[in-house]
Short mmCIF file of C-alpha atoms in Angstrom, two decimals:
data_model
loop_
_atom_site.label_atom_id
_atom_site.label_comp_id
_atom_site.label_asym_id
_atom_site.label_seq_id
_atom_site.Cartn_x
_atom_site.Cartn_y
_atom_site.Cartn_z
CA MET A 1 151.35 77.37 116.18
CA SER A 2 152.58 77.48 120.14
CA GLU A 3 155.50 74.39 120.97
CA LYS A 4 152.55 73.14 123.74
CA ALA A 5 150.16 72.63 120.51
CA ARG A 6 153.21 70.64 118.78
CA ILE A 7 154.11 68.78 121.86
CA LEU A 8 150.55 67.62 121.78
CA PHE A 9 150.44 66.51 118.71
CA GLU A 10 152.49 64.63 118.08
CA ALA A 11 152.12 62.84 121.75
CA LEU A 12 148.75 61.33 120.83
CA ASP A 13 149.98 60.55 116.95
CA LEU A 14 150.26 57.23 118.15
CA ASP A 15 151.10 56.23 114.91
CA ARG A 16 153.30 59.07 114.21
CA ASN A 17 151.96 59.41 110.28
CA GLY A 18 151.58 63.52 110.69
CA THR A 19 147.78 63.10 111.34
CA LEU A 20 145.16 61.56 114.30
CA THR A 21 142.42 59.67 113.73
CA ARG A 22 139.45 59.71 116.63
CA ASP A 23 141.10 56.57 117.71
CA GLU A 24 144.12 57.53 117.61
CA VAL A 25 142.87 60.86 120.08
CA ILE A 26 140.59 58.90 122.27
CA ILE A 27 143.16 56.07 122.80
CA ALA A 28 145.91 58.77 123.61
CA LEU A 29 143.76 60.78 126.17
CA ARG A 30 143.14 58.48 128.07
CA SER A 31 146.39 56.64 128.00
CA LYS A 32 148.70 59.35 128.23
CA GLY A 33 146.05 62.46 129.22
CA PRO A 34 147.05 62.34 133.40
CA THR A 35 151.00 62.62 132.28
CA LEU A 36 150.53 65.20 129.64
CA ALA A 37 148.95 67.70 132.56
CA ALA A 38 151.21 66.69 135.10
CA SER A 39 153.45 67.64 132.84
CA GLY A 40 151.78 70.90 131.75
CA ASP A 41 151.09 69.92 127.82
CA LEU A 42 147.43 69.51 128.53
CA PRO A 43 145.43 71.30 130.48
CA SER A 44 143.62 69.62 133.64
CA TRP A 45 140.74 70.43 132.38
CA GLY A 46 141.45 69.26 129.03
CA LEU A 47 141.16 66.12 130.35
CA GLY A 48 137.73 64.03 129.48
CA ASP A 49 136.43 61.08 128.47
CA ALA A 50 136.26 59.54 124.79
CA ASP A 51 132.59 61.60 124.32
CA ALA A 52 135.36 64.94 125.10
CA SER A 53 137.90 63.34 123.31
CA SER A 54 135.65 63.28 119.84
CA ALA A 55 134.32 66.57 120.09
CA LEU A 56 137.57 67.26 120.42
CA PHE A 57 138.43 65.58 117.45
CA ASP A 58 135.38 67.26 115.47
CA ALA A 59 136.34 70.56 116.35
CA ALA A 60 139.62 70.51 114.82
CA ASP A 61 138.11 68.14 111.69
CA ARG A 62 137.52 71.39 109.80
CA ASN A 63 137.57 69.32 106.29
CA GLY A 64 134.95 67.18 107.79
CA ASP A 65 138.08 63.91 106.07
CA SER A 66 138.12 62.45 109.14
CA VAL A 67 141.90 63.13 109.44
CA VAL A 68 143.14 66.00 111.67
CA THR A 69 146.38 67.34 110.33
CA LEU A 70 149.08 69.85 113.12
CA GLU A 71 147.89 72.91 111.44
CA GLU A 72 144.23 72.19 111.89
CA PHE A 73 144.85 70.63 115.56
CA THR A 74 146.84 73.32 117.02
CA ALA A 75 144.25 75.80 115.54
CA VAL A 76 141.65 74.23 117.70
CA VAL A 77 143.55 73.90 120.79
CA ASP A 78 145.70 77.00 120.94
CA ARG A 79 142.79 78.72 121.08
CA ARG A 80 140.73 76.17 122.91
CA PHE A 81 143.68 76.30 125.95
CA GLY A 82 144.65 79.89 125.61
CA TRP A 83 147.59 79.13 123.91
CA SER A 84 148.21 81.72 121.03
#
């Protein structure tokens, strides 16, 4: 698990409960995405619209329980963003 993936997960976990919901990912990427990209914690090409954010959530929600854990999230973003 990369440090960048953990930082990004924590930034997206708006309610700080240790899991991400689809709405959290969409809202957080919309509101925090540009700042995260500017700081290097998110590739600029990783910014997208609600559909792209939703697709990222779907890719990470491996077990289909409608929440994403840190482990699920990092497995996807480390590979997708080349952080592993």
